[in-house]
mmCIF file of C-alpha atoms and ligand atoms in Angstrom:
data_model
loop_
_atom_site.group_PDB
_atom_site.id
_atom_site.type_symbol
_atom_site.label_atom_id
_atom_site.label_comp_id
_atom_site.label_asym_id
_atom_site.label_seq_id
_atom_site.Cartn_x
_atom_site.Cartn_y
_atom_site.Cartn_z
ATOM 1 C CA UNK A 1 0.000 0.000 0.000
ATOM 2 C CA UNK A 2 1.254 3.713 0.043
ATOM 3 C CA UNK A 3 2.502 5.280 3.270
ATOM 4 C CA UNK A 4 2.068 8.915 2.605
ATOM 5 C CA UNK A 5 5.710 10.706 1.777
ATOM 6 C CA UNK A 6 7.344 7.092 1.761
ATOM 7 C CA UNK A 7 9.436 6.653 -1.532
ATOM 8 C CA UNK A 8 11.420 3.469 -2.547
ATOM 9 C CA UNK A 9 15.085 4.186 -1.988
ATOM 10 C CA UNK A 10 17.721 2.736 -4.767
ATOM 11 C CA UNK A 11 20.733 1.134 -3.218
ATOM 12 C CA UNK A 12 23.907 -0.222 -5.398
ATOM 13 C CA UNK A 13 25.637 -2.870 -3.985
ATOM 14 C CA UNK A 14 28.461 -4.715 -5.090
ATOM 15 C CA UNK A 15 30.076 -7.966 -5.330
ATOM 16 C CA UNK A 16 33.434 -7.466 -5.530
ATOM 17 C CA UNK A 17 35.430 -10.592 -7.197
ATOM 18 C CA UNK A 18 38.789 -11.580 -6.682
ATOM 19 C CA UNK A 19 39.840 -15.058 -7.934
ATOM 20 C CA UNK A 20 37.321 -17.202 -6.506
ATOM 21 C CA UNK A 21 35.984 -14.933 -4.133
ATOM 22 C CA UNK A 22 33.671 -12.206 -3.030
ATOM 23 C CA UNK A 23 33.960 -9.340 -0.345
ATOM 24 C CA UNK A 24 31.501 -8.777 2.317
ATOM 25 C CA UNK A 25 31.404 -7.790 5.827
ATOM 26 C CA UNK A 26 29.650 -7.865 9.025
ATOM 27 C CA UNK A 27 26.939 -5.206 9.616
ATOM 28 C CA UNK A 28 26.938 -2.675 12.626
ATOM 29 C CA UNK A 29 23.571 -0.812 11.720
ATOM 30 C CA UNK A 30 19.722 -0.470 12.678
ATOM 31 C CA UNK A 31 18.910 -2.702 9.839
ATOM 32 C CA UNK A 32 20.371 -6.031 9.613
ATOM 33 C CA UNK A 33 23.318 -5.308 12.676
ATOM 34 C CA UNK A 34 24.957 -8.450 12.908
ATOM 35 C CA UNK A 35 24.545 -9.895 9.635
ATOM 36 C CA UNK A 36 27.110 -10.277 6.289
ATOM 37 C CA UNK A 37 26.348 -7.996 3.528
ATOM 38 C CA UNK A 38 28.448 -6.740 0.353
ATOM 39 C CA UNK A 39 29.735 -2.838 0.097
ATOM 40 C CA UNK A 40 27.099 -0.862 -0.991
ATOM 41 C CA UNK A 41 24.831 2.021 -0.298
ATOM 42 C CA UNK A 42 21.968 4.908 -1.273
ATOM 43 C CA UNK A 43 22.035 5.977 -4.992
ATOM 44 C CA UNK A 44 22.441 9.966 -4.963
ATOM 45 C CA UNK A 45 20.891 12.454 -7.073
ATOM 46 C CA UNK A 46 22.752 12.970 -10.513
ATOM 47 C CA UNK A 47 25.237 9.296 -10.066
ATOM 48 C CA UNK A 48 25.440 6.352 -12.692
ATOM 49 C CA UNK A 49 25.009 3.138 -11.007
ATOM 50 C CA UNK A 50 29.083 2.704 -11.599
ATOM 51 C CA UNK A 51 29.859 5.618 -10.194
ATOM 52 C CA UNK A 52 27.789 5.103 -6.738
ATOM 53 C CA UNK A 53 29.473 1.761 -6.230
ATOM 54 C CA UNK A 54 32.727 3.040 -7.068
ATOM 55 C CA UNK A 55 31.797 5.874 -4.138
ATOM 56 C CA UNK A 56 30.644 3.504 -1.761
ATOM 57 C CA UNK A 57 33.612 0.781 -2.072
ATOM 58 C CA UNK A 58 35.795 3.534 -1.281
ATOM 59 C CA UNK A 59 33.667 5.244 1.176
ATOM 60 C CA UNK A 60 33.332 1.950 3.388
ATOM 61 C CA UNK A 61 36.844 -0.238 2.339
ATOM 62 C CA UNK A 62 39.132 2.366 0.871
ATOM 63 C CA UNK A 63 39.364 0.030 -2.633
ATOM 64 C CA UNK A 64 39.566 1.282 -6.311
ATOM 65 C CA UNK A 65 37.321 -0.893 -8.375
ATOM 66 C CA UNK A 66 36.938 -1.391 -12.495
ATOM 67 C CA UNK A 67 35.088 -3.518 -14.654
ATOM 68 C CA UNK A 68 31.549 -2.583 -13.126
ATOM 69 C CA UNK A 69 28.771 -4.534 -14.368
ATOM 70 C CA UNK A 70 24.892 -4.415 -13.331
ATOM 71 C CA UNK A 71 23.786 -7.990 -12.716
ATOM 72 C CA UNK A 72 20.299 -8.000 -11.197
ATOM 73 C CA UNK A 73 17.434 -5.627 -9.816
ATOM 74 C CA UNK A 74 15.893 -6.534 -6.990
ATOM 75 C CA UNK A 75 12.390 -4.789 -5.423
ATOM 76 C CA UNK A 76 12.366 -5.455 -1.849
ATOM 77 C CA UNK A 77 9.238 -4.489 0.691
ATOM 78 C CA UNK A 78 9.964 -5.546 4.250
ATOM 79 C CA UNK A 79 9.135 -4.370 7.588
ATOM 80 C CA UNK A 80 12.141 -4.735 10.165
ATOM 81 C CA UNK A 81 10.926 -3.734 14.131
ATOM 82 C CA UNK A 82 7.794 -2.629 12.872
ATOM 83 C CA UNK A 83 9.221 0.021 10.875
ATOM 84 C CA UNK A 84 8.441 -0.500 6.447
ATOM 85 C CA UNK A 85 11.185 -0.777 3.785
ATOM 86 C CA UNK A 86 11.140 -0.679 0.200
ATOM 87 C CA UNK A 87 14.768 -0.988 -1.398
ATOM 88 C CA UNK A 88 14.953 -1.164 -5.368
ATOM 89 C CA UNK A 89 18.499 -2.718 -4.819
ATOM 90 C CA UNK A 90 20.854 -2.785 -8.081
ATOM 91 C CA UNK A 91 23.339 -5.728 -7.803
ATOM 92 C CA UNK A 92 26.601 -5.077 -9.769
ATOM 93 C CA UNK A 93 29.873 -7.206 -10.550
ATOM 94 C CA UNK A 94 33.241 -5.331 -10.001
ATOM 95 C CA UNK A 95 37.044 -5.894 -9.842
ATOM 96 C CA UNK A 96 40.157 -4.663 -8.306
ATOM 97 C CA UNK A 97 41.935 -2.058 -9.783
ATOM 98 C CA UNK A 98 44.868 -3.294 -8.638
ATOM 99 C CA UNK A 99 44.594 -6.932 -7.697
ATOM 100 C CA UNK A 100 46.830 -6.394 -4.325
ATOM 101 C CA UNK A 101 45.131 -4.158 -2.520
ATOM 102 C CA UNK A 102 43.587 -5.294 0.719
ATOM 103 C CA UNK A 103 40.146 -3.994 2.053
ATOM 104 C CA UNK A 104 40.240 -1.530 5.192
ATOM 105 C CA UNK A 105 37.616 -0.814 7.618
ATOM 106 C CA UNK A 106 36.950 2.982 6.849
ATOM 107 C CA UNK A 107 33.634 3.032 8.791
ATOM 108 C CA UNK A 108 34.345 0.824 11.994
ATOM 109 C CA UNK A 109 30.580 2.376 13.686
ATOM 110 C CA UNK A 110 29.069 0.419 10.081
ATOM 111 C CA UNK A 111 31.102 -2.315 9.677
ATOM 112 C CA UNK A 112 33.420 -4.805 12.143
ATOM 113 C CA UNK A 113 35.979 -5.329 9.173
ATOM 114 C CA UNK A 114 35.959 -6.510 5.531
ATOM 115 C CA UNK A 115 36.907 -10.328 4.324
ATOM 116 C CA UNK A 116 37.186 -12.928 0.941
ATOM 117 C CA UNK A 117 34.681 -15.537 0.794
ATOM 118 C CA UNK A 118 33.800 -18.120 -1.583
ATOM 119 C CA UNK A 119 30.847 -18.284 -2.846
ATOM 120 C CA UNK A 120 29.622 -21.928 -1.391
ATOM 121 C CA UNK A 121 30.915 -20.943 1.830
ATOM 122 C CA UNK A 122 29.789 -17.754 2.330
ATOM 123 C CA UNK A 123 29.384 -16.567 6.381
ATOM 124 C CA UNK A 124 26.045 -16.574 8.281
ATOM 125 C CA UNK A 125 23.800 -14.796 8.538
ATOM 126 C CA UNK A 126 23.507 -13.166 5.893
ATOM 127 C CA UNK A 127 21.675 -9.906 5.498
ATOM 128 C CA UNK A 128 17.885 -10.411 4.386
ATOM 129 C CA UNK A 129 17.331 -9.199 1.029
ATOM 130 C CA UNK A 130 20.774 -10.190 0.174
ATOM 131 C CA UNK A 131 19.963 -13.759 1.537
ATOM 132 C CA UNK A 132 16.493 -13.583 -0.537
ATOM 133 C CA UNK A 133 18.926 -12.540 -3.694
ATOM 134 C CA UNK A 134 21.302 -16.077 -2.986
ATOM 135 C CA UNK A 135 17.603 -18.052 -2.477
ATOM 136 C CA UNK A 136 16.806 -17.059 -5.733
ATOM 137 C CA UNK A 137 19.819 -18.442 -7.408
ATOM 138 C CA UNK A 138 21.417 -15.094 -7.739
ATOM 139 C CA UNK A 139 25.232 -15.745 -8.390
ATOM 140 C CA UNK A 140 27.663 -13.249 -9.207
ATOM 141 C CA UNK A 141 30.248 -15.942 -10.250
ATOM 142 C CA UNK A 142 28.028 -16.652 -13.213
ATOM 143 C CA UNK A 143 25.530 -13.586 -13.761
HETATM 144 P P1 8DG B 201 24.842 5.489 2.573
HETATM 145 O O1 8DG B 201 24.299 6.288 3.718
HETATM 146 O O2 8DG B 201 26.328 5.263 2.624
HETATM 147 O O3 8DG B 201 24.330 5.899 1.232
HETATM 148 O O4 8DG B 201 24.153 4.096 2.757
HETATM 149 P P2 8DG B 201 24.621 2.889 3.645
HETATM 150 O O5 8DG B 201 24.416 3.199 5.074
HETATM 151 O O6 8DG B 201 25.979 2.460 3.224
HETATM 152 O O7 8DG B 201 23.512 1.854 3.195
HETATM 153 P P3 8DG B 201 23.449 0.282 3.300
HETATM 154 O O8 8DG B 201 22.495 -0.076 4.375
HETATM 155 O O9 8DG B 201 24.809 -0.320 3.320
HETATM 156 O O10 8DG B 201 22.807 -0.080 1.879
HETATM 157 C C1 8DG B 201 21.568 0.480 1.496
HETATM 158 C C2 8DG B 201 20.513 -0.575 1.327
HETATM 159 O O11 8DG B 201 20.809 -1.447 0.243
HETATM 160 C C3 8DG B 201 20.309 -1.530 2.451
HETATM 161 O O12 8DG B 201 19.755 -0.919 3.585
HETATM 162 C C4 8DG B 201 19.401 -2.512 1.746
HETATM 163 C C5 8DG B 201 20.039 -2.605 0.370
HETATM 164 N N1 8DG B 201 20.871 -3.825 0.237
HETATM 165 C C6 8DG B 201 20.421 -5.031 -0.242
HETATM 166 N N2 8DG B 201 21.412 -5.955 -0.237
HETATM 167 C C7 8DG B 201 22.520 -5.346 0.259
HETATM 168 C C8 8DG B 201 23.847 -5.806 0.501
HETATM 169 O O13 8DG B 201 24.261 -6.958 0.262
HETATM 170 N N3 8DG B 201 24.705 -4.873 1.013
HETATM 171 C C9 8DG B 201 24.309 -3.589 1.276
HETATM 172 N N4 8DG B 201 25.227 -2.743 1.772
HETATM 173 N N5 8DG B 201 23.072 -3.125 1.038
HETATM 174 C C10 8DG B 201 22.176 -4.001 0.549
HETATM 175 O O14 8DG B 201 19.252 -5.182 -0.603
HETATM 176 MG MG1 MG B 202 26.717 0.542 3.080
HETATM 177 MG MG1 MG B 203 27.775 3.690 2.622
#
């Protein structure tokens, strides 16, 4: 239904390959604290979807990505503690711009630290739209 002033937000977030593995981290926020979720955040007025997840990799893990790709769109309506949530997340493919660097934890308050996981062991929990995403065969290994 329609909450009056409520908009969908757009998110970007972004699987980050290296080799056989992926990039995520463990969430300190409101939504989803406690749970493993890729780099990513709000779309802002004016961006390409490259250009956001370049911003927010770099914002949150200090890394310089190429090769950006949009995989997927997903719409996601939720309610977390009562409160409603409507995410149009875009899911995008990206790679190292220099294959050495190491993630850093930029935004300790968001995040308790960056690490490379393969994709059929991938930590738990995951966050819930990006566990939704995996349920529904998303795979950025073959997107
Ligand atoms: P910003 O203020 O830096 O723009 O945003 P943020 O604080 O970094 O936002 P975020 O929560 O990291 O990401 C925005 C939303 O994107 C999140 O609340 C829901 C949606 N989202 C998914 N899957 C994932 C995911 O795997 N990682 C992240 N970071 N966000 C995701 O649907
Ligand atoms: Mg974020
Ligand atoms: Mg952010």
């Amino acid at each position: 239904g329609t909450i009056q002033g409520a908009v969908p937000k757009v998110a970007v977030v972004v699987c980050l390959l290296k080799g056989k593995t992926v990039m995520l981290g463990r969430r300190r926020s409101s939504l989803g604290d406690s749970t493993f979720s890729f780099p990513g955040g709000h779309l802002e007025f004016g961006e390409s979807f490259g250009e956001c997840a370049a911003r927010e990799v770099k914002e949150e893990t200090g890394l310089d990505i190429e090769k950006i790709e949009v995989l997927k769109v997903t719409n996601n309506i939720f309610e977390d503690k009562g409160k409603p949530y409507h995410y149009v997340g875009i899911y995008v493919r990206a790679m190292l711009a220099s294959p050495d660097q190491e993630p850093e934890n930029v935004e300790p308050d968001m995040c308790d630290g960056w690490d490379w996981y393969e994709w059929d062991n991938l930590p738990k929990p995951l966050f819930r739209p990006l566990q939704n995403a995996v349920d529904s065969g998303f795979n950025p290994f073959d997107a």
